[in-house]
XYZ file of C-alpha atoms in Angstrom:
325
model
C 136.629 -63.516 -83.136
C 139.985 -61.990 -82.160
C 137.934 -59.756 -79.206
C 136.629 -63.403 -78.187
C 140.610 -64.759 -78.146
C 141.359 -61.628 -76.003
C 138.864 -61.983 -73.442
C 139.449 -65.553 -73.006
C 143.364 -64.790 -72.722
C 142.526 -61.978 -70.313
C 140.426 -64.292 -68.141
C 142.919 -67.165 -68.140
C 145.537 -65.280 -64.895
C 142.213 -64.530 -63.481
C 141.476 -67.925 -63.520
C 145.102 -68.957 -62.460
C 145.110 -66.153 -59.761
C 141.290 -67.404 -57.968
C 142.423 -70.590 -58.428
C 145.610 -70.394 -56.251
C 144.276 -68.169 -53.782
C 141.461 -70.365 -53.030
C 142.996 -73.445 -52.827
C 145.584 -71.496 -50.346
C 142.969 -70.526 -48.044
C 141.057 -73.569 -48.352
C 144.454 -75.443 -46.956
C 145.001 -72.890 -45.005
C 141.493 -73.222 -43.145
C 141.377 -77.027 -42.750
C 145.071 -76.195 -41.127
C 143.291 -73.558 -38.667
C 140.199 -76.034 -38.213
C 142.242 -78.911 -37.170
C 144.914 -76.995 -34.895
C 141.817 -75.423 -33.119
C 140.290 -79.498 -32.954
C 143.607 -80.728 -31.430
C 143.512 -77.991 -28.946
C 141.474 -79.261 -26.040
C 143.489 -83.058 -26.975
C 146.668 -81.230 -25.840
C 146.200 -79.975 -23.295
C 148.046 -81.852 -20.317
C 145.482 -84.072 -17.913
C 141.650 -83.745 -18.114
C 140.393 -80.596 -19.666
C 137.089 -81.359 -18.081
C 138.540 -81.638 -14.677
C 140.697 -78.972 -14.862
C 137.586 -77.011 -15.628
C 135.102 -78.117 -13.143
C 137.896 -78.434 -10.614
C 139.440 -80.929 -8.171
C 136.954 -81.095 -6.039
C 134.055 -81.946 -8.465
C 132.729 -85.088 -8.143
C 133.886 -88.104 -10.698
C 130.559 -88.351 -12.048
C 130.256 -85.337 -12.776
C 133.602 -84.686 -14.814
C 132.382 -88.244 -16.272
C 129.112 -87.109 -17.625
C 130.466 -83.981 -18.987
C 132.721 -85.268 -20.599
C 130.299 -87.961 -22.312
C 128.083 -84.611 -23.307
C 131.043 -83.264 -24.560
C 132.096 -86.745 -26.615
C 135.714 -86.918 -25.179
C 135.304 -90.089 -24.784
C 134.520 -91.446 -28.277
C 137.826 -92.119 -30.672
C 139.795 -89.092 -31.945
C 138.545 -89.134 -35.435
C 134.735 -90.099 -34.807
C 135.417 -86.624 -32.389
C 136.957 -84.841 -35.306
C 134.123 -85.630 -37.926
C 131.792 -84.407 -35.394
C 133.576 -81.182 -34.690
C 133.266 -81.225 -38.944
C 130.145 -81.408 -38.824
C 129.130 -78.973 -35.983
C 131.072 -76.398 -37.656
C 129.132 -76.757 -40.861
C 126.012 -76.615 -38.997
C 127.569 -74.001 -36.093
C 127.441 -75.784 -33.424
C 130.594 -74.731 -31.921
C 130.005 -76.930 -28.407
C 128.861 -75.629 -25.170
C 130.847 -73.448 -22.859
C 132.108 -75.771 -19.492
C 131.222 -72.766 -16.944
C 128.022 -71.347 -18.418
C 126.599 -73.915 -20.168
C 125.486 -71.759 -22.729
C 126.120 -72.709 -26.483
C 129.677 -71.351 -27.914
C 127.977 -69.814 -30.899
C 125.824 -67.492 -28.421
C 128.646 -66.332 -26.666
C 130.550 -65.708 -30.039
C 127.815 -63.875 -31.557
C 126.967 -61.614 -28.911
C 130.944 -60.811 -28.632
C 131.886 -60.696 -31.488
C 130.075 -56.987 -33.171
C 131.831 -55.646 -30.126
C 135.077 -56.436 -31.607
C 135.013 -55.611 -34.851
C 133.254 -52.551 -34.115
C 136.860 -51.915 -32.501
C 139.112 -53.202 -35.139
C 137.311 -51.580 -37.650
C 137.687 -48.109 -36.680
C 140.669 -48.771 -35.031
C 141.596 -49.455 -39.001
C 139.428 -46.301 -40.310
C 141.655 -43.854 -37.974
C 144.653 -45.014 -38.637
C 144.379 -44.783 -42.562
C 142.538 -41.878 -42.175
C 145.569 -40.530 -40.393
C 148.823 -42.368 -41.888
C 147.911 -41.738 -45.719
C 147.658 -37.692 -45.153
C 150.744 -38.052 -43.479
C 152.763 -40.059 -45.191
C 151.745 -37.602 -48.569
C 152.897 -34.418 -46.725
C 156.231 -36.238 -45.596
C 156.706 -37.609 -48.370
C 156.342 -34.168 -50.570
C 158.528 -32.442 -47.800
C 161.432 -34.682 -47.849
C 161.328 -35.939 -51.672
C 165.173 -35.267 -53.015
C 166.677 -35.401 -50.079
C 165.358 -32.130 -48.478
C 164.273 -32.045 -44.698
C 166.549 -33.773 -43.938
C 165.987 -33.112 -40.162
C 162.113 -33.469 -40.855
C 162.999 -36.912 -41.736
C 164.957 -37.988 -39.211
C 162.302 -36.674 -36.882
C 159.355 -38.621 -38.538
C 161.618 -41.807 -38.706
C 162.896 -41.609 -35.415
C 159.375 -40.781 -33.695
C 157.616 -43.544 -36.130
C 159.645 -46.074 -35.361
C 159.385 -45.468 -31.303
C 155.496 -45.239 -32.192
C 155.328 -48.529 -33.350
C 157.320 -50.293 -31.080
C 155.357 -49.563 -28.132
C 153.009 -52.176 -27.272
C 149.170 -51.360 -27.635
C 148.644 -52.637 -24.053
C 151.085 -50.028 -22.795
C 149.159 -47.359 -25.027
C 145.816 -48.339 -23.643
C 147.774 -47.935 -19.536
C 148.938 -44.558 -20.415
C 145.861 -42.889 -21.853
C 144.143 -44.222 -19.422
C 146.198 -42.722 -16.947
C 146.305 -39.766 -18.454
C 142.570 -39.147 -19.852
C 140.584 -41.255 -17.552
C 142.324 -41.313 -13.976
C 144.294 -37.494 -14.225
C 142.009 -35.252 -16.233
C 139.049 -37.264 -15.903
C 137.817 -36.543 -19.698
C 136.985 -39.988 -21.021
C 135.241 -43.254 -19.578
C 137.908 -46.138 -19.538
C 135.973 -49.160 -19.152
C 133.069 -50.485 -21.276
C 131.692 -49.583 -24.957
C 127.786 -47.955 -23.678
C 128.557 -44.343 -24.848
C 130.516 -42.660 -28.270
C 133.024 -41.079 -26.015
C 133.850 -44.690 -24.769
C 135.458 -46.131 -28.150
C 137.710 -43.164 -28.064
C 140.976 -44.610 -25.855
C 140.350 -47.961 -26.912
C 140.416 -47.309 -30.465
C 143.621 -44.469 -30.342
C 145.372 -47.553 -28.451
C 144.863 -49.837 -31.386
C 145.511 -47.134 -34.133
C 148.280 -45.334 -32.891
C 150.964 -47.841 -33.892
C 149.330 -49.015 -36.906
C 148.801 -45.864 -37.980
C 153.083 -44.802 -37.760
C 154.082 -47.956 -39.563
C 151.888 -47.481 -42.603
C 152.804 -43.426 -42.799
C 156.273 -44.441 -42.936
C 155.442 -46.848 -45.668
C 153.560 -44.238 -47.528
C 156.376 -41.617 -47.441
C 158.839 -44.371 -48.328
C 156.657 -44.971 -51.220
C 155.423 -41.205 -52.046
C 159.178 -40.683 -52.318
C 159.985 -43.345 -54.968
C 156.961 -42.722 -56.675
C 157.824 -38.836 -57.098
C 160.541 -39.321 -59.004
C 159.213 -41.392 -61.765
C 158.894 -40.689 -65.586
C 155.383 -39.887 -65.440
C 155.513 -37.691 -62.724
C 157.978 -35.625 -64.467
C 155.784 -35.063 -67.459
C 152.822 -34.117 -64.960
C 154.940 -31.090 -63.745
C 156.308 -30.448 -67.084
C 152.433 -29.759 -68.221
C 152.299 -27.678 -65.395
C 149.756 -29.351 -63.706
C 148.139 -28.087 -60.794
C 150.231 -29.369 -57.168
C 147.382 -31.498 -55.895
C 146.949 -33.208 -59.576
C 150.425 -34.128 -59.126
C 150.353 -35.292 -55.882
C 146.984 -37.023 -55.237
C 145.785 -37.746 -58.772
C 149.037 -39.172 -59.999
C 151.155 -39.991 -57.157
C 148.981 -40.989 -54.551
C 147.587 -44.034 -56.310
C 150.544 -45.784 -57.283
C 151.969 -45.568 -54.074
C 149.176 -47.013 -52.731
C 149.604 -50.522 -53.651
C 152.541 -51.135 -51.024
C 150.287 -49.498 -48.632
C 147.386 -51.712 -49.890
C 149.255 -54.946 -48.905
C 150.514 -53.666 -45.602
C 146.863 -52.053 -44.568
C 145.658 -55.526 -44.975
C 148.356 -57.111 -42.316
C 148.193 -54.010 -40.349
C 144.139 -55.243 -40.378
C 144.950 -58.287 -39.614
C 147.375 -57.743 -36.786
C 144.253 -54.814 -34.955
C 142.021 -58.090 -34.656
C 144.420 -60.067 -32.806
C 145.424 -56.506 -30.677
C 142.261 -56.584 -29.551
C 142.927 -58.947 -27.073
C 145.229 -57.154 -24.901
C 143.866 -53.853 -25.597
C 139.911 -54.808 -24.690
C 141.316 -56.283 -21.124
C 142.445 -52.946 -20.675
C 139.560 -51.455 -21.160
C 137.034 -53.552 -20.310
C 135.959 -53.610 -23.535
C 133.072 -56.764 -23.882
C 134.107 -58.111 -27.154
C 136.129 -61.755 -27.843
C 139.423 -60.365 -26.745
C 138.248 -59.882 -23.011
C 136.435 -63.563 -23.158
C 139.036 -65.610 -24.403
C 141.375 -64.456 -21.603
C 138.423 -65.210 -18.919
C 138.019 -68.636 -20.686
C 141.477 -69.317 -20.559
C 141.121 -68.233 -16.847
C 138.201 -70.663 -16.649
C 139.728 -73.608 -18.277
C 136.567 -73.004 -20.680
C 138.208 -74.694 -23.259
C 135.133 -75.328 -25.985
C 134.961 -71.204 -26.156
C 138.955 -70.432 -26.673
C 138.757 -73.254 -29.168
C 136.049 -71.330 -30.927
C 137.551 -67.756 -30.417
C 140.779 -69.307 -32.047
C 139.093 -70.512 -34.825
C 136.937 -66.685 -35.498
C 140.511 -64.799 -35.177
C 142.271 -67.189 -37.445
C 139.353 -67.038 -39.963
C 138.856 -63.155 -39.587
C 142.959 -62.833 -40.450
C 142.994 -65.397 -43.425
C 139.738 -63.758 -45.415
C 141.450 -60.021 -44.602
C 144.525 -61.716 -46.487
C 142.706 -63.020 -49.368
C 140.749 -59.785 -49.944
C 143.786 -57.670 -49.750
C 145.497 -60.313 -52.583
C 142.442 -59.909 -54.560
C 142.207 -56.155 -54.087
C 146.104 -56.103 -55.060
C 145.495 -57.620 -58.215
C 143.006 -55.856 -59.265
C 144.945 -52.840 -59.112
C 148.138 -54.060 -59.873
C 147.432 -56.435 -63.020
C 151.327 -57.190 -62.776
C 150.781 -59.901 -59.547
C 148.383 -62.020 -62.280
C 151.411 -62.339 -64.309
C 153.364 -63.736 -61.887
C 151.066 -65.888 -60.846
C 151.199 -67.338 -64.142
């Protein structure tokens, strides 16, 4: 009886926590669903015209724009947007006539493919990092190894990935001729595109892991781990490591986040044939059916990133289900 009490007290901030988290991103995506609706409503003159261009005939722009239902009222067009979302029909694309949901789904592996081990190399490289800095300049030693991984993080980050992409491409494509630059067809392609998205991602969360290796150092329970005379990598990644990692957790999921929407800039630069590189030729196009639907995937992508990292959070910090209580 009392182990049935407990369980059913333990599973009550669960409850709480799903609750509130869903109904967030539920709001949240009705928000994203009806931002990307009003869209292509306002926009200044016809969207349809400005598409097909001012020398199309009126007939033309008129019957498109019947296929498209522009003409019905605004909320008999919004139910049917609804409606062809649940069912993914996303519309048809003004220049290519092709459906939206084609031109999604064949663009879309390409950028996640990107993102994702844009992601992978950056952890892969800010979490060893961060440890050793954070082990080398715990107490207030290096003090001029600090400075130098602050200073050179911080100029990291700030630098645009666009700019990244320009210069590695200078140097490795156009100078020394090592790596492709354009396209995804071989391995040795993803290799600039991918540096150009992790680099800065990759100096903000090693300064947030030293930051955090430092603080976490000088707690109680690593003090007892040394005074047991536990081995230096016990210490540091058995004990250390993973409860420094929950700061890292919740910024790895932004830092996520924020590589989907670099991919924009960064697969112009290269090329690359994934959503980034279409929206910007839609928005070239006036193709305004597909950026409405490229919106709406990159807003989606961002908000379930943010709810798994909450979730993931929770589960390894049982604290954030009390205060969600």
């Amino acid at each position: 009886m009392t182990a049935s009490i407990a369980a059913v007290g333990q599973a009550r901030p669960w409850v709480r926590f799903g609750t509130r988290r869903l109904g967030r991103l539920l709001v949240s995506l009705w928000v994203l669903v009806t931002a990307s609706f009003a869209m292509i409503h306002l926009i200044p003159g016809d969207p349809v015209r400005g598409a097909l261009g001012p020398t199309a005939p009126a007939e033309l722009v008129e019957a498109r724009r019947a296929a498209l239902g522009l003409n019905d009222p605004i909320l008999t067009q919004y139910v049917h947007y609804l409606e062809g979302l649940v069912t993914g029909d996303l519309g048809t694309s003004l220049s290519s006539r092709l459906p939206v949901s084609d031109i999604v789904a064949q663009r879309l592996p390409a950028t996640l493919a990107l993102a994702g081990l844009a992601f992978l190399a950056a952890v892969v490289v800010a979490i060893p990092l961060g440890v050793a800095m954070g082990v080398l300049t715990r107490r207030g030693h290096g003090r001029r190894t600090e400075l130098g991984f602050t200073t050179t993080s911080i100029v990291v980050a700030t630098v645009p990935d666009f700019l990244v992409g320009v210069a590695l491409v200078y140097v490795f494509g156009v100078r020394l001729g090592w790596l492709p630059v354009a396209g995804n067809d071989t391995p040795q392609a993803y290799v600039l595109p991918v540096l150009a998205l992790a680099i800065g991602p990759a100096a903000i969360l090693a300064r947030i892991v030293r930051v955090e290796m430092v603080r976490v150092l000088e707690a109680d329970f690593v003090r007892t781990a040394r005074a047991k005379r536990l081995p230096a990598r016990t210490i540091y990644l058995g004990h250390a490591l993973p409860n420094a990692a929950t700061a890292a957790l919740t910024l790895g999921g932004l830092l996520l986040g924020g590589l989907v929407a670099g991919t924009v800039l960064v697969e112009n630069v290269f090329a690359w044939p994934g959503l980034g590189s279409t929206i910007v030729q839609s928005i070239l196009n006036k193709d305004y059916p597909v950026v409405q639907a490229i919106v709406l995937v990159y807003g989606v992508g961002v908000l379930v990133v943010n709810t798994v990292v909450d979730v993931t959070l929770a589960r390894l910090d049982p604290r954030s289900l009390i205060r969600e209580g």
